[in-house]
Short mmCIF file of C-alpha atoms in Angstrom, two decimals:
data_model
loop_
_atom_site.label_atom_id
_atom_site.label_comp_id
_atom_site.label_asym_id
_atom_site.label_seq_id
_atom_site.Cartn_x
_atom_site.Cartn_y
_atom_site.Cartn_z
CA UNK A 12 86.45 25.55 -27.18
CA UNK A 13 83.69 26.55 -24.14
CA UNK A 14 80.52 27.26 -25.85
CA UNK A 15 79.37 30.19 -23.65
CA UNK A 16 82.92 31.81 -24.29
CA UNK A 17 82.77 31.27 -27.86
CA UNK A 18 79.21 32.63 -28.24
CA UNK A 19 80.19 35.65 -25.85
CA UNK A 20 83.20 36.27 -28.06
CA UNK A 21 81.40 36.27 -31.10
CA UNK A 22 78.67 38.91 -29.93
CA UNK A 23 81.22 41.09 -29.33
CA UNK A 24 82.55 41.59 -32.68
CA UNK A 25 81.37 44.61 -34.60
CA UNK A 26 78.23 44.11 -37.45
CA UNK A 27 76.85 46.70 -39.60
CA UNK A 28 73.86 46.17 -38.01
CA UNK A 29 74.95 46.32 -34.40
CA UNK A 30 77.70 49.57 -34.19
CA UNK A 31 75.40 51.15 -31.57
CA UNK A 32 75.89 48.15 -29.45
CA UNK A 33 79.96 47.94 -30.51
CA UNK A 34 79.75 51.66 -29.26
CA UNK A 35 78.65 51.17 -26.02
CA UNK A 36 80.51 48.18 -25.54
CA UNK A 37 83.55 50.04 -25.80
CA UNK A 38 82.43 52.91 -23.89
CA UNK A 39 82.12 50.10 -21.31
CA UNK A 40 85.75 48.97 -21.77
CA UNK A 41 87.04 52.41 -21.83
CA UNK A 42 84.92 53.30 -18.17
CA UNK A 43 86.90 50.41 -16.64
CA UNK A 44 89.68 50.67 -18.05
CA UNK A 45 89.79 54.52 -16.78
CA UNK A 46 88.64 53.96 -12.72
CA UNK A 47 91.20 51.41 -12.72
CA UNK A 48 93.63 53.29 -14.15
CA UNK A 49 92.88 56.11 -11.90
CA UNK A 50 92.76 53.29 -9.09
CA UNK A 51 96.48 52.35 -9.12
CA UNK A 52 97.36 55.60 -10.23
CA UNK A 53 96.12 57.28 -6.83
CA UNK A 54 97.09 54.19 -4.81
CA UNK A 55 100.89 54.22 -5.68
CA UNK A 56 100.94 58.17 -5.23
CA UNK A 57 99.22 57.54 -1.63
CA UNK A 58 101.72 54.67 -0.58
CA UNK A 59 104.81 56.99 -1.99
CA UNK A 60 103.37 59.71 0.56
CA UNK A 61 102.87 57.39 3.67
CA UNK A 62 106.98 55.76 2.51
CA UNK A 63 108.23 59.19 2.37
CA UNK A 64 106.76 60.14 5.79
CA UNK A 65 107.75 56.48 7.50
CA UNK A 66 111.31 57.15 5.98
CA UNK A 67 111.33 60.97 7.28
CA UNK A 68 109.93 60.41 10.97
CA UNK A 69 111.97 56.98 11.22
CA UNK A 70 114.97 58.98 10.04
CA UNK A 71 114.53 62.03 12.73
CA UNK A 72 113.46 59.96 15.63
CA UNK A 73 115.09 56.87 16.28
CA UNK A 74 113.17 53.16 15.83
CA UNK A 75 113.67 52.71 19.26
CA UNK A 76 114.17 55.22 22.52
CA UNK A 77 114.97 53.34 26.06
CA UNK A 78 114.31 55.78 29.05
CA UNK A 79 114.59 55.18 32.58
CA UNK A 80 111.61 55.27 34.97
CA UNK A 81 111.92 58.91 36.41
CA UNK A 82 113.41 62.18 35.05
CA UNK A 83 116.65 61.26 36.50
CA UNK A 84 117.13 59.16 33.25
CA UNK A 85 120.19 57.23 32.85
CA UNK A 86 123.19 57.20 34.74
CA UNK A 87 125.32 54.76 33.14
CA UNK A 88 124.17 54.93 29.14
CA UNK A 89 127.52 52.52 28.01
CA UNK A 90 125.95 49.80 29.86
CA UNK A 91 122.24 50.03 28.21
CA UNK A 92 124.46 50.52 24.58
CA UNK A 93 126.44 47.55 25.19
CA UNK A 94 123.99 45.26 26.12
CA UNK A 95 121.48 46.89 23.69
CA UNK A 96 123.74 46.22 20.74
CA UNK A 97 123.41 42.43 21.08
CA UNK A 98 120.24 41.90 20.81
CA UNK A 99 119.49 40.69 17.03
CA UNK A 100 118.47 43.24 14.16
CA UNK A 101 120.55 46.33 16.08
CA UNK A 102 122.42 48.19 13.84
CA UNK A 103 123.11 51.27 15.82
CA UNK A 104 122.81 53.00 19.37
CA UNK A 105 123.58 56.60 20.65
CA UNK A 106 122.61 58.30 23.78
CA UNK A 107 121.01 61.68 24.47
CA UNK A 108 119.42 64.17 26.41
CA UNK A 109 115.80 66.16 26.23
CA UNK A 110 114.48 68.99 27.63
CA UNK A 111 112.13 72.28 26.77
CA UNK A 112 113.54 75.96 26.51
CA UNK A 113 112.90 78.91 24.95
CA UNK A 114 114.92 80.47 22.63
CA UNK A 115 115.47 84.57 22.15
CA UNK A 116 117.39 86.92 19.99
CA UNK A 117 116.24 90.42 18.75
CA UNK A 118 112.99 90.63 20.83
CA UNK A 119 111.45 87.39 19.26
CA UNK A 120 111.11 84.28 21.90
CA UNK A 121 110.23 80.45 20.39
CA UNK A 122 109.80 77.55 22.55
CA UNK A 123 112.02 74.43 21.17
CA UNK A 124 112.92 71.14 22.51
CA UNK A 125 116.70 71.29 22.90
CA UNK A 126 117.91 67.44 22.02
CA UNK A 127 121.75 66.56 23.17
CA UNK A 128 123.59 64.85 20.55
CA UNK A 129 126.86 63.56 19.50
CA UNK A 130 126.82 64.10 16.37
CA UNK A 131 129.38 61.11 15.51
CA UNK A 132 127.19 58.55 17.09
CA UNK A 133 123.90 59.63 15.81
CA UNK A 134 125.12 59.12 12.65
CA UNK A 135 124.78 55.99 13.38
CA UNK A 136 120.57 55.76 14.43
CA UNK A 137 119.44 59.33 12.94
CA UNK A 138 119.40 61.28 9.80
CA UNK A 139 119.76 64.90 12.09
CA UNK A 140 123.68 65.10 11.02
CA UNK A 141 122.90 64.80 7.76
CA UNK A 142 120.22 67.36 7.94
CA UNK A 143 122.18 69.93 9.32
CA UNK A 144 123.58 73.00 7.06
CA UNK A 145 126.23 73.53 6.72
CA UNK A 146 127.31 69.63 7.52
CA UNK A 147 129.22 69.25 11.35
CA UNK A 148 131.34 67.09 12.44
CA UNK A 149 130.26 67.89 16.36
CA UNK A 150 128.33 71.01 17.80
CA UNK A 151 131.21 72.78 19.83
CA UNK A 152 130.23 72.08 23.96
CA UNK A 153 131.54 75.09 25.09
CA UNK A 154 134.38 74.73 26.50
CA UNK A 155 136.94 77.54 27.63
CA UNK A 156 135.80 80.90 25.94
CA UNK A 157 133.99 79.81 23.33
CA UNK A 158 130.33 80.06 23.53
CA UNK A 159 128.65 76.02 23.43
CA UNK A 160 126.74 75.71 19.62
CA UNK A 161 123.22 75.04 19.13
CA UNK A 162 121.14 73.90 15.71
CA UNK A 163 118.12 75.44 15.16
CA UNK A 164 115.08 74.08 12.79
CA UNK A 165 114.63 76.26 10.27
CA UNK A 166 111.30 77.44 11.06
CA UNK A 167 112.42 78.45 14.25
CA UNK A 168 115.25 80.58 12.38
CA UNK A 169 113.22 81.95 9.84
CA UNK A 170 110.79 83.30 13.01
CA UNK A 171 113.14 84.35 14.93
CA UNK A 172 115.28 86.42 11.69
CA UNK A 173 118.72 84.91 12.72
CA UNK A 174 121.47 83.40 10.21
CA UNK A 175 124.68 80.85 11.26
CA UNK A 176 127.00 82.68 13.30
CA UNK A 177 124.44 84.95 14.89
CA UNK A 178 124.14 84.96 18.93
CA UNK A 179 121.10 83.38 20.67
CA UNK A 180 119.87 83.35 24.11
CA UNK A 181 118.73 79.98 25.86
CA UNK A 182 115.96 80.17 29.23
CA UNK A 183 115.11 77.26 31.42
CA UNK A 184 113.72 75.98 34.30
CA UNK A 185 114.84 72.72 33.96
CA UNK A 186 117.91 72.55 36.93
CA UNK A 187 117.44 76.11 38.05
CA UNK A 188 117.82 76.95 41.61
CA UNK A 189 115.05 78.25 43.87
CA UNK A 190 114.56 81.41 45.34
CA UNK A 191 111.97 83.24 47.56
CA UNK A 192 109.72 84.29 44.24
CA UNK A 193 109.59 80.78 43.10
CA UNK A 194 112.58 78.98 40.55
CA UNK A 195 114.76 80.75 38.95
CA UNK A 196 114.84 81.37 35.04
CA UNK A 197 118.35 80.12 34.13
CA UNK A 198 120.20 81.60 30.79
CA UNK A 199 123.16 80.84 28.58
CA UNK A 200 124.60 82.32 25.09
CA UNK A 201 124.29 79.68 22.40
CA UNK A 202 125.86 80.77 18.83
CA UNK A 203 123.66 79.64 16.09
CA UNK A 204 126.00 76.96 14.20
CA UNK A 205 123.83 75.12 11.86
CA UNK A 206 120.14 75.14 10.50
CA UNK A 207 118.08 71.76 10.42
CA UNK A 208 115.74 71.00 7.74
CA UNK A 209 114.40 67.58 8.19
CA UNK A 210 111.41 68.49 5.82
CA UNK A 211 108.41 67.85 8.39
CA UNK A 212 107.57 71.11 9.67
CA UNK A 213 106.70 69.74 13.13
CA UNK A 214 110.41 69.00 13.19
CA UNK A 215 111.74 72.16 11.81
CA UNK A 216 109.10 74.27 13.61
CA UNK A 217 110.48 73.02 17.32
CA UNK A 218 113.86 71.51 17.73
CA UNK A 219 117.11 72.45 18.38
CA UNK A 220 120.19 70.29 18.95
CA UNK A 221 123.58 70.86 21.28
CA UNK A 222 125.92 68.73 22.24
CA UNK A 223 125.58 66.11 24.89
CA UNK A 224 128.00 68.28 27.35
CA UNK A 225 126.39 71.72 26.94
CA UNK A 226 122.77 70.03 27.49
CA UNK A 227 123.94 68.44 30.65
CA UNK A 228 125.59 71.53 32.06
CA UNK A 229 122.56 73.56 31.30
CA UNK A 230 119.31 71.58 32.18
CA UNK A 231 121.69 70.85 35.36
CA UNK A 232 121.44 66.91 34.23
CA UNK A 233 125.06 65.70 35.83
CA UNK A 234 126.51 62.90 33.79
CA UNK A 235 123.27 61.92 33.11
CA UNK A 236 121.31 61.38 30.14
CA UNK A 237 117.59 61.30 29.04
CA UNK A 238 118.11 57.99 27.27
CA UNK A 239 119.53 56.10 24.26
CA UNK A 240 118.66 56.01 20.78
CA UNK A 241 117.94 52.80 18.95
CA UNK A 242 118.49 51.88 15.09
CA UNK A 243 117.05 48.61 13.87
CA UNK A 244 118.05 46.92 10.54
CA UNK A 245 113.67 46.69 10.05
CA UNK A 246 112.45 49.61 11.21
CA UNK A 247 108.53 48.04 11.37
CA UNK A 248 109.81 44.98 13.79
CA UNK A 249 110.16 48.37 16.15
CA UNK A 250 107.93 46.95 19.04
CA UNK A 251 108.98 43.00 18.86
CA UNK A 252 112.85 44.39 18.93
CA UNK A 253 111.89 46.62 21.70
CA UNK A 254 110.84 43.77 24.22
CA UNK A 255 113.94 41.88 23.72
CA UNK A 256 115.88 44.78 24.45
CA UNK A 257 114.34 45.39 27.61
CA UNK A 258 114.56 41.59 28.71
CA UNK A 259 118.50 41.53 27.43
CA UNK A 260 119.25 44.83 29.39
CA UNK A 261 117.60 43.92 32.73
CA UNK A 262 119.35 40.51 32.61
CA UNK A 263 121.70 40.53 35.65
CA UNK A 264 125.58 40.73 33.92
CA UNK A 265 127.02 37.64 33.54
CA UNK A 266 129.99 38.18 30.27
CA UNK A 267 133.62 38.20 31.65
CA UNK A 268 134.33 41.52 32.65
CA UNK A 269 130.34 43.01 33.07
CA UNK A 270 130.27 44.54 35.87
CA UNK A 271 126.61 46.07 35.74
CA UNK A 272 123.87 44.46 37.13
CA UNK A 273 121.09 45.31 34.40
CA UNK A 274 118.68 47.46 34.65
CA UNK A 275 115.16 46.21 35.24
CA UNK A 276 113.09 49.39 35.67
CA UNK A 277 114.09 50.99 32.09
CA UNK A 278 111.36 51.74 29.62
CA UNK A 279 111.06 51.30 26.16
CA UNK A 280 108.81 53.66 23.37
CA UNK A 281 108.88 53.20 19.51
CA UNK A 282 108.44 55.15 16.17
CA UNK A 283 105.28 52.94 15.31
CA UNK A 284 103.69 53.67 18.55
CA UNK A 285 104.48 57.35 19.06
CA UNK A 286 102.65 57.63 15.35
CA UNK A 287 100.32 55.14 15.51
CA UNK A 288 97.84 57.99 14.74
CA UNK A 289 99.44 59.20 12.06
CA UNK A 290 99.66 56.27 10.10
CA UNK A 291 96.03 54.82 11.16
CA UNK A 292 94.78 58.15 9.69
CA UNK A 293 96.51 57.58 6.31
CA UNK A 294 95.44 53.91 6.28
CA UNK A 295 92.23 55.10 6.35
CA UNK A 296 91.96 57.66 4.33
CA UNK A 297 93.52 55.48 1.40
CA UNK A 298 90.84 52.76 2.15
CA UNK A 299 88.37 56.09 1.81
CA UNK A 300 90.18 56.95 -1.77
CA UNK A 301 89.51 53.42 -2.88
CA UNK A 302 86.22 53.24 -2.26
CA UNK A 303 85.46 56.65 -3.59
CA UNK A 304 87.04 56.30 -6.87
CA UNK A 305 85.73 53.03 -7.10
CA UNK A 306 83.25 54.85 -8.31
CA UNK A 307 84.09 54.93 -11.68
CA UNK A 308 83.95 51.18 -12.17
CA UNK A 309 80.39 51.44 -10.48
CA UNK A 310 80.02 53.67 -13.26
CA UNK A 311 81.38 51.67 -15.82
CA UNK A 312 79.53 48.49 -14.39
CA UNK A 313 76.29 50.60 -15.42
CA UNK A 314 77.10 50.81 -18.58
CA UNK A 315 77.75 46.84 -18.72
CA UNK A 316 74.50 46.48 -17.44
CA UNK A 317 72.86 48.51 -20.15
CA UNK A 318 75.18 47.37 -23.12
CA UNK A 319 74.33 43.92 -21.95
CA UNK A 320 70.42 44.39 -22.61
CA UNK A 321 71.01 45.96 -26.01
CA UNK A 322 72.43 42.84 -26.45
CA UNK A 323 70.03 40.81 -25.04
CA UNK A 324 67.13 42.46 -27.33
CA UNK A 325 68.93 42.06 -30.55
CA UNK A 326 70.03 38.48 -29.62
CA UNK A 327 66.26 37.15 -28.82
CA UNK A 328 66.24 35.16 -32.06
CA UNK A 329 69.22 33.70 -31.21
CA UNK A 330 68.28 32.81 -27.80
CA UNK A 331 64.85 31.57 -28.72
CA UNK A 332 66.80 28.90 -31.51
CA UNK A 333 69.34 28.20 -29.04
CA UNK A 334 66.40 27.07 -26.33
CA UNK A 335 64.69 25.27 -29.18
CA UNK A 336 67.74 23.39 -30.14
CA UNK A 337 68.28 22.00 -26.33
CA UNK A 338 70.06 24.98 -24.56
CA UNK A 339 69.07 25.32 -20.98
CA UNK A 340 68.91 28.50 -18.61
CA UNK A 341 71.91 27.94 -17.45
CA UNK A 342 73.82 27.61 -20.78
CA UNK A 343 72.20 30.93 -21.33
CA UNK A 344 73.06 32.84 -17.98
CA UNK A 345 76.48 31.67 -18.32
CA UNK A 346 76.95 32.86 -22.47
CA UNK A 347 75.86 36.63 -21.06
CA UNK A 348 78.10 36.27 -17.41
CA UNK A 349 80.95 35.53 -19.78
CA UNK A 350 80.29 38.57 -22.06
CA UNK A 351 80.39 40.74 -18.98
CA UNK A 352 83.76 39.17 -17.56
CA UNK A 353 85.07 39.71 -21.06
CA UNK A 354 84.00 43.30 -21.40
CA UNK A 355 85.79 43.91 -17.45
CA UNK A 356 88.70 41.86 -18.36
CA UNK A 357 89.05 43.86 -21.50
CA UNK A 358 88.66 47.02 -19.48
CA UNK A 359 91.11 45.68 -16.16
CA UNK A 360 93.71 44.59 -18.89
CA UNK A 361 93.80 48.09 -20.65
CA UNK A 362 93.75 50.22 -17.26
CA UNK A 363 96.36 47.83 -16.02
CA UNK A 364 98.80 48.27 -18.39
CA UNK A 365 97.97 52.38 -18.66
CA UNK A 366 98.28 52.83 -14.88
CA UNK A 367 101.68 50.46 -14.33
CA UNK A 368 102.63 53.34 -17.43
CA UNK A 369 101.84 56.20 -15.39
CA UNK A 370 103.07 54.75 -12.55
CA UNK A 371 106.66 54.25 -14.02
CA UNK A 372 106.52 57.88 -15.63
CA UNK A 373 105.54 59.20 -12.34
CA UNK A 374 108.23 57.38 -10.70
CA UNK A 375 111.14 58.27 -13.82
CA UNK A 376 110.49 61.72 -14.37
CA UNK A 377 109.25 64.77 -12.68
CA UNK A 378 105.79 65.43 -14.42
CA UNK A 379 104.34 66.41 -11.93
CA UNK A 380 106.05 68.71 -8.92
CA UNK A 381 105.04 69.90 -5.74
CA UNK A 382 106.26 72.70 -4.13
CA UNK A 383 108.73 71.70 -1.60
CA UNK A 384 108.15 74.36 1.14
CA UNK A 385 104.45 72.98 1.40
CA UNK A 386 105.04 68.91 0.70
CA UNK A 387 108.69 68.39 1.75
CA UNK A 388 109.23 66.85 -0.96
CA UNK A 389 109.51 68.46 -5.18
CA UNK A 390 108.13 65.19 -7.11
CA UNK A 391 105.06 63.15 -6.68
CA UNK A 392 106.41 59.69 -4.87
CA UNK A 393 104.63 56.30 -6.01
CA UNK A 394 105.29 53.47 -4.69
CA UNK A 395 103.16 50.80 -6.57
CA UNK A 396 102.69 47.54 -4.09
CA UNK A 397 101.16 44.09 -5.36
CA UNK A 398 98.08 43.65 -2.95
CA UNK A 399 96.82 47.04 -4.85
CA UNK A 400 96.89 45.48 -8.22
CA UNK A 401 95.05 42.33 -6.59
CA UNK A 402 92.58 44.03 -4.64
CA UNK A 403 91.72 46.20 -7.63
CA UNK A 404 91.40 43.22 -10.14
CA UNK A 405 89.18 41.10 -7.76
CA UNK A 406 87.38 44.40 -7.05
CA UNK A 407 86.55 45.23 -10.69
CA UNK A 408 86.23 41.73 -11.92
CA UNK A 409 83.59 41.94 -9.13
CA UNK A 410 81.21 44.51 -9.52
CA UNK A 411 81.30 43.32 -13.85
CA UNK A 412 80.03 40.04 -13.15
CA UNK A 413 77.83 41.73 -10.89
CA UNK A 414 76.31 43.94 -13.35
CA UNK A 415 76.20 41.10 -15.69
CA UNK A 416 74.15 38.76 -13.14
CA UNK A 417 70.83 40.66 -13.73
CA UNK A 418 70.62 40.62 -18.19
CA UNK A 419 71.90 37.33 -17.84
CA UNK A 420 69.53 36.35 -15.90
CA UNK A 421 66.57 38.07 -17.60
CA UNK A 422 68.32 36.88 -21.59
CA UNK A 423 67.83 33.10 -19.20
CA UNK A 424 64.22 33.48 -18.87
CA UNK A 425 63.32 34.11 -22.21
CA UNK A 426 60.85 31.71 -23.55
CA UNK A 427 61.67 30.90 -27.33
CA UNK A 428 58.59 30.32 -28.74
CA UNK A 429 57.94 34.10 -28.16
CA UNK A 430 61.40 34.75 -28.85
CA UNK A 431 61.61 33.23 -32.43
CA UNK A 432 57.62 34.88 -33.29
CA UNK A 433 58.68 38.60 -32.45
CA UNK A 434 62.12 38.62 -34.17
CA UNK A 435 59.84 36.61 -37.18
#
């Protein structure tokens, strides 16, 4: 066996003569054991948040949105979507239209994007069908007498006081005609057919959906369309996916039958970059959380350093008739590192196993809930990752043999004549 382990392993045990030193030795277990515990704990709660927002804005907005270089947008979309769906790791297209309005019914007025869907094929790249309540098949385009249907987000119903089935008025600029005042305000009935509740109020606060026909009519777009919606099998190869697309669609045709000529002036955005923000904000603030609860094992690493002189003082006899036997400094620097790596081991095991157990209570049952108008979401999410668990280890194991370093060293320098004559 390692003489400085066996040495450290044997001051460790409890004596009748030493329980003030057992007792802050386990104080010192219990400290680590605790910020580490509370380490993973807050760790997997902040990586369930950040999951649960990727998942949410991913799910609203597509992975990828291909636009064409003016306002004009695109006049053929079926070409784009068949060249866009070979390109490797494409699971699903859809086109669409965008434009701004305001929306009015009872004297209240909201401003809204209105989005053109079709339904069936956004299935396909967003999660907005399956948002929408109660659940459509299609959003009715207008046609003969019936007025065209529009889904509102529910913040925008709840401001403006309106349930399904009730009559709202649409204003734009957007494909107006001109007149001597300036352009004219154009309006149309919409009847309120659905509410969408994506869960992210900046969603729910500002969007409205129609069908691809009634948008196209009303913001005067033609057969046009704003762009086409991309859904990639991994969401986060977003902007390597993107590139290709771009290269595949402005690739002159050359398949029997392809009669476009690709498109070389179409432009691409993704989810990553149109939240880059976001997401750079919540890196950061969990790389804040980390350090600040961190903390507690600075705390705990305190207490190492003091239960480690305790030991130190009552162990000068045994250092001094170590030294006179032939032990050198560094026999003795390494007997007291070890003691300290054994107290932080002790302390990462125990917090280790307690978080991973709060983790997987969190993650089973609803201990803890949230209320869902506020957090979009009723439980706490976790999502425990590996590199946490690492980076905490290393981190703790750290800052113990740190706090060890300095006893050790001082227990090192001992001389043991002096040693042996005070503890005499």
């Amino acid at each position: 066996m390692n003489l400085p382990f066996w040495i450290a392993a044997r001051y460790l045990k409890t004596r009748r003569q030493s329980g003030f030193i057992t007792l802050l030795t386990a104080i010192s277990i219990g400290g680590v054991a605790v910020g580490v515990m509370a380490l993973l704990v807050v760790l997997a709660v902040m990586n369930g948040f950040e999951s649960e927002v990727q998942t949410r804005i991913a799910g609203t907005d597509a992975h990828i949105v291909l636009l064409g270089h003016d306002t004009a947008g695109l006049r053929d979309p079926e070409a784009v979507m068949r060249r866009a769906r070979r390109v490797a790791g494409v699971v699903g297209v859809a086109p669409f239209t965008y434009a701004k309005a305001m929306v009015f019914h009872g004297g209240f007025a909201e401003g809204v994007v209105v989005k053109g869907v079709d339904l069936a094929r956004e299935n396909d790249v967003t999660s907005i069908a399956r948002n929408l309540t109660p659940v459509l098949a299609r959003l009715g385009d207008g046609a003969g007498d019936a007025l065209p249907e529009v889904a509102l987000g529910s913040e925008v119903v709840n401001r403006l006081s309106i349930t399904v089935g009730d009559t709202v008025l649409l204003a734009t600029f957007t494909g107006s005609g001109r007149s001597v005042t300036g352009y004219q305000t154009k309006l149309r009935r919409f009847v309120l057919a659905a509410i969408f509740r994506s869960g992210l109020y900046t969603y729910d606060s500002s969007f409205g959906f129609v069908s691809i026909p009634a948008a196209q009519e009303f913001f005067g777009l033609g057969t046009s369309v704003t762009g086409v919606a991309v859904r990639l099998r991994d969401m986060f190869d977003a902007p390597a996916t993107a590139d290709r697309i771009l290269v595949e669609v402005a690739r002159p045709g050359s398949d029997p039958g392809e009669h476009d000529s690709g498109d070389p002036t179409l432009r691409a955005n993704n989810w990553m970059d149109l939240n880059r923000n976001l997401f750079t904000w919540m890196k950061l603030e969990k790389a804040v959380m980390f350090l600040i609860l961190a903390l507690i094992v600075l705390v705990a690493a305190f207490s190492i350093v003091s239960t480690l002189f305790m030991v130190v003082s009552e162990k000068r006899r045994d250092i001094g008739v170590l030294k006179s036997l032939g032990a050198s400094r560094a026999l003795i620097l390494r007997i007291f590192l070890v003691e300290g790596l054994l107290i932080g081991g002790f302390g990462v095991t125990i917090g280790t196993g307690l978080g991973g157990l709060a983790i997987a209570l969190l993650a089973r049952y609803p201990i803890v809930t949230l209320p869902g108008d506020v957090y979009f979401i009723e439980r706490l999410p976790v999502r425990p990752e590996a590199p946490d668990f690492i980076a905490v280890i290393l981190a703790t194991v750290g800052l113990c043999l740190a706090a060890a370093l300095y006893p050790a060293w001082r227990a090192s320098l001992l001389d043991p004549v002096e040693a042996i004559r005070r503890q005499a």
